[in-house]
Amino acid sequence: GERRVLGSQRTPDWRTRVAEMAARRNFLQVRYADIVYVVGWRLEKGKDQFTGRNDVSPHETPALDVGGGTGWACQWYVDRFADGREDPALCKLFFFDDAGPPWARKDPATEGRWSSWSLAGNCWEPLEGGELPPAPYGLYAGI
């Protein structure tokens, strides 16, 4: 989660703010999941990752730009594969962009469809031709 709080957002109370977002539940959902499916919305560049409404430097919006507590779950899942902790080939994070609130990022490439997170590209890659993600297997989380 440390990778998610950047620049001016790293205030003394940032951990408390995360805890108030049902963070423990989100963390436990993804801690051992083999595959994660999320439905949510994307943060607009230059908006904070706590509310998605407050202006920040565009460099402070995390690359893994899912809003709210769902975004934290995504970040904790992806962090498992960073720095060689787990095999990056096993990272299976799928996101359905539901367009979210009026202040959410509107990206025609992802809106209304499934995407997968690319560790190599550090970005969302829409599934080709409106495909669905693979069926759940093993220990999976739906958020």
mmCIF file of C-alpha atoms in Angstrom:
data_model
loop_
_atom_site.group_PDB
_atom_site.id
_atom_site.type_symbol
_atom_site.label_atom_id
_atom_site.label_comp_id
_atom_site.label_asym_id
_atom_site.label_seq_id
_atom_site.Cartn_x
_atom_site.Cartn_y
_atom_site.Cartn_z
ATOM 1 C CA GLY A 1 0.000 0.000 0.000
ATOM 2 C CA GLU A 2 2.943 2.356 0.525
ATOM 3 C CA ARG A 3 3.270 2.706 -3.270
ATOM 4 C CA ARG A 4 -0.226 4.140 -3.445
ATOM 5 C CA VAL A 5 0.314 7.192 -1.200
ATOM 6 C CA LEU A 6 2.457 9.695 -3.052
ATOM 7 C CA GLY A 7 3.788 13.202 -2.424
ATOM 8 C CA SER A 8 1.520 15.582 -0.548
ATOM 9 C CA GLN A 9 -0.939 12.762 0.229
ATOM 10 C CA ARG A 10 1.605 11.161 2.578
ATOM 11 C CA THR A 11 0.323 13.096 5.577
ATOM 12 C CA PRO A 12 0.802 11.952 9.188
ATOM 13 C CA ASP A 13 -2.775 10.580 9.241
ATOM 14 C CA TRP A 14 -2.763 8.698 5.918
ATOM 15 C CA ARG A 15 -2.814 5.262 7.561
ATOM 16 C CA THR A 16 -5.854 6.249 9.639
ATOM 17 C CA ARG A 17 -7.619 7.449 6.507
ATOM 18 C CA VAL A 18 -6.958 4.098 4.857
ATOM 19 C CA ALA A 19 -8.218 2.194 7.905
ATOM 20 C CA GLU A 20 -11.477 4.141 7.723
ATOM 21 C CA MET A 21 -12.028 2.726 4.214
ATOM 22 C CA ALA A 22 -12.593 -0.862 5.485
ATOM 23 C CA ALA A 23 -8.966 -1.537 4.615
ATOM 24 C CA ARG A 24 -8.547 -4.665 6.737
ATOM 25 C CA ARG A 25 -11.391 -6.393 4.949
ATOM 26 C CA ASN A 26 -9.979 -5.378 1.561
ATOM 27 C CA PHE A 27 -6.495 -6.567 2.498
ATOM 28 C CA LEU A 28 -7.728 -9.937 3.725
ATOM 29 C CA GLN A 29 -9.790 -10.472 0.574
ATOM 30 C CA VAL A 30 -6.713 -10.315 -1.645
ATOM 31 C CA ARG A 31 -3.898 -11.512 0.620
ATOM 32 C CA TYR A 32 -3.941 -15.108 -0.626
ATOM 33 C CA ALA A 33 -6.238 -14.886 -3.658
ATOM 34 C CA ASP A 34 -5.098 -16.620 -6.835
ATOM 35 C CA ILE A 35 -7.249 -14.348 -8.991
ATOM 36 C CA VAL A 36 -9.080 -11.082 -8.253
ATOM 37 C CA TYR A 37 -12.104 -9.575 -10.013
ATOM 38 C CA VAL A 38 -13.079 -5.997 -9.246
ATOM 39 C CA VAL A 39 -15.818 -3.651 -10.369
ATOM 40 C CA GLY A 40 -15.127 0.007 -9.806
ATOM 41 C CA TRP A 41 -14.149 3.338 -11.244
ATOM 42 C CA ARG A 42 -10.891 5.029 -12.185
ATOM 43 C CA LEU A 43 -9.300 8.094 -10.651
ATOM 44 C CA GLU A 44 -8.888 11.127 -12.866
ATOM 45 C CA LYS A 45 -5.233 12.209 -13.213
ATOM 46 C CA GLY A 46 -4.481 14.938 -10.688
ATOM 47 C CA LYS A 47 -7.062 13.720 -8.140
ATOM 48 C CA ASP A 48 -6.316 12.213 -4.744
ATOM 49 C CA GLN A 49 -6.629 8.493 -4.141
ATOM 50 C CA PHE A 50 -8.651 8.866 -0.942
ATOM 51 C CA THR A 51 -11.766 10.545 -2.369
ATOM 52 C CA GLY A 52 -11.039 11.015 -6.073
ATOM 53 C CA ARG A 53 -12.226 14.614 -5.760
ATOM 54 C CA ASN A 54 -9.353 16.644 -4.316
ATOM 55 C CA ASP A 55 -6.725 18.182 -6.568
ATOM 56 C CA VAL A 56 -3.155 16.895 -6.275
ATOM 57 C CA SER A 57 -0.154 16.881 -8.568
ATOM 58 C CA PRO A 58 -0.848 14.580 -11.536
ATOM 59 C CA HIS A 59 2.243 12.616 -10.462
ATOM 60 C CA GLU A 60 0.488 11.753 -7.188
ATOM 61 C CA THR A 61 -2.367 9.831 -8.790
ATOM 62 C CA PRO A 62 -1.327 6.174 -8.571
ATOM 63 C CA ALA A 63 -0.800 4.246 -11.798
ATOM 64 C CA LEU A 64 -3.139 1.578 -10.440
ATOM 65 C CA ASP A 65 -5.905 4.159 -10.534
ATOM 66 C CA VAL A 66 -8.976 2.372 -9.159
ATOM 67 C CA GLY A 67 -10.907 4.611 -6.773
ATOM 68 C CA GLY A 68 -11.875 4.079 -3.153
ATOM 69 C CA GLY A 69 -11.236 1.036 -0.994
ATOM 70 C CA THR A 70 -11.408 -1.169 -4.084
ATOM 71 C CA GLY A 71 -8.257 0.568 -5.305
ATOM 72 C CA TRP A 72 -6.467 -0.343 -2.093
ATOM 73 C CA ALA A 73 -7.435 -3.988 -2.531
ATOM 74 C CA CYS A 74 -6.035 -3.897 -6.067
ATOM 75 C CA GLN A 75 -2.797 -2.279 -4.882
ATOM 76 C CA TRP A 76 -2.259 -4.814 -2.104
ATOM 77 C CA TYR A 77 -2.852 -7.661 -4.531
ATOM 78 C CA VAL A 78 -0.386 -6.272 -7.096
ATOM 79 C CA ASP A 79 2.189 -5.518 -4.383
ATOM 80 C CA ARG A 80 2.474 -9.260 -3.769
ATOM 81 C CA PHE A 81 4.104 -9.639 -7.192
ATOM 82 C CA ALA A 82 6.401 -6.629 -6.983
ATOM 83 C CA ASP A 83 10.094 -6.970 -6.296
ATOM 84 C CA GLY A 84 10.059 -10.736 -6.885
ATOM 85 C CA ARG A 85 8.012 -11.660 -3.813
ATOM 86 C CA GLU A 86 5.713 -13.862 -5.925
ATOM 87 C CA ASP A 87 5.949 -14.942 -9.554
ATOM 88 C CA PRO A 88 4.663 -12.012 -11.667
ATOM 89 C CA ALA A 89 3.171 -14.472 -14.173
ATOM 90 C CA LEU A 90 0.675 -15.437 -11.456
ATOM 91 C CA CYS A 91 -0.743 -11.910 -11.072
ATOM 92 C CA LYS A 92 -4.352 -12.165 -12.256
ATOM 93 C CA LEU A 93 -6.185 -8.905 -11.590
ATOM 94 C CA PHE A 94 -9.291 -8.168 -13.657
ATOM 95 C CA PHE A 95 -11.196 -4.883 -13.537
ATOM 96 C CA PHE A 96 -14.603 -3.876 -14.886
ATOM 97 C CA ASP A 97 -14.763 -0.080 -15.234
ATOM 98 C CA ASP A 98 -18.348 0.851 -14.330
ATOM 99 C CA ALA A 99 -17.684 4.577 -15.025
ATOM 100 C CA GLY A 100 -18.413 5.425 -11.384
ATOM 101 C CA PRO A 101 -19.370 8.841 -10.044
ATOM 102 C CA PRO A 102 -19.374 12.026 -12.136
ATOM 103 C CA TRP A 103 -15.811 12.903 -11.046
ATOM 104 C CA ALA A 104 -14.355 9.527 -12.124
ATOM 105 C CA ARG A 105 -12.011 9.194 -15.087
ATOM 106 C CA LYS A 106 -13.855 8.490 -18.319
ATOM 107 C CA ASP A 107 -11.627 6.375 -20.547
ATOM 108 C CA PRO A 108 -13.268 4.886 -23.653
ATOM 109 C CA ALA A 109 -10.605 2.155 -23.724
ATOM 110 C CA THR A 110 -11.737 0.717 -20.367
ATOM 111 C CA GLU A 111 -15.200 2.097 -19.622
ATOM 112 C CA GLY A 112 -17.936 -0.534 -19.675
ATOM 113 C CA ARG A 113 -15.555 -3.440 -20.257
ATOM 114 C CA TRP A 114 -13.104 -5.792 -18.576
ATOM 115 C CA SER A 115 -9.365 -5.096 -18.430
ATOM 116 C CA SER A 116 -6.415 -6.859 -16.856
ATOM 117 C CA TRP A 117 -3.542 -5.255 -14.978
ATOM 118 C CA SER A 118 -0.181 -5.397 -16.744
ATOM 119 C CA LEU A 119 2.703 -5.565 -14.285
ATOM 120 C CA ALA A 120 5.191 -4.922 -17.091
ATOM 121 C CA GLY A 121 3.336 -1.902 -18.445
ATOM 122 C CA ASN A 122 2.011 -0.720 -15.087
ATOM 123 C CA CYS A 123 -1.346 -0.090 -16.756
ATOM 124 C CA TRP A 124 -4.768 -1.514 -17.566
ATOM 125 C CA GLU A 125 -5.002 -3.545 -20.765
ATOM 126 C CA PRO A 126 -8.570 -3.954 -22.058
ATOM 127 C CA LEU A 127 -9.492 -7.531 -22.883
ATOM 128 C CA GLU A 128 -9.720 -7.982 -26.632
ATOM 129 C CA GLY A 129 -13.083 -7.826 -28.347
ATOM 130 C CA GLY A 130 -15.062 -7.338 -25.154
ATOM 131 C CA GLU A 131 -13.974 -10.727 -23.829
ATOM 132 C CA LEU A 132 -14.776 -11.799 -20.305
ATOM 133 C CA PRO A 133 -12.032 -12.661 -17.824
ATOM 134 C CA PRO A 134 -11.358 -16.327 -17.124
ATOM 135 C CA ALA A 135 -13.762 -18.197 -14.863
ATOM 136 C CA PRO A 136 -12.858 -18.168 -11.172
ATOM 137 C CA TYR A 137 -10.550 -20.889 -9.933
ATOM 138 C CA GLY A 138 -8.695 -21.717 -6.745
ATOM 139 C CA LEU A 139 -9.001 -19.047 -4.086
ATOM 140 C CA TYR A 140 -10.499 -15.968 -5.719
ATOM 141 C CA ALA A 141 -11.831 -12.590 -4.591
ATOM 142 C CA GLY A 142 -14.639 -10.517 -6.040
ATOM 143 C CA ILE A 143 -14.711 -6.889 -4.989
#
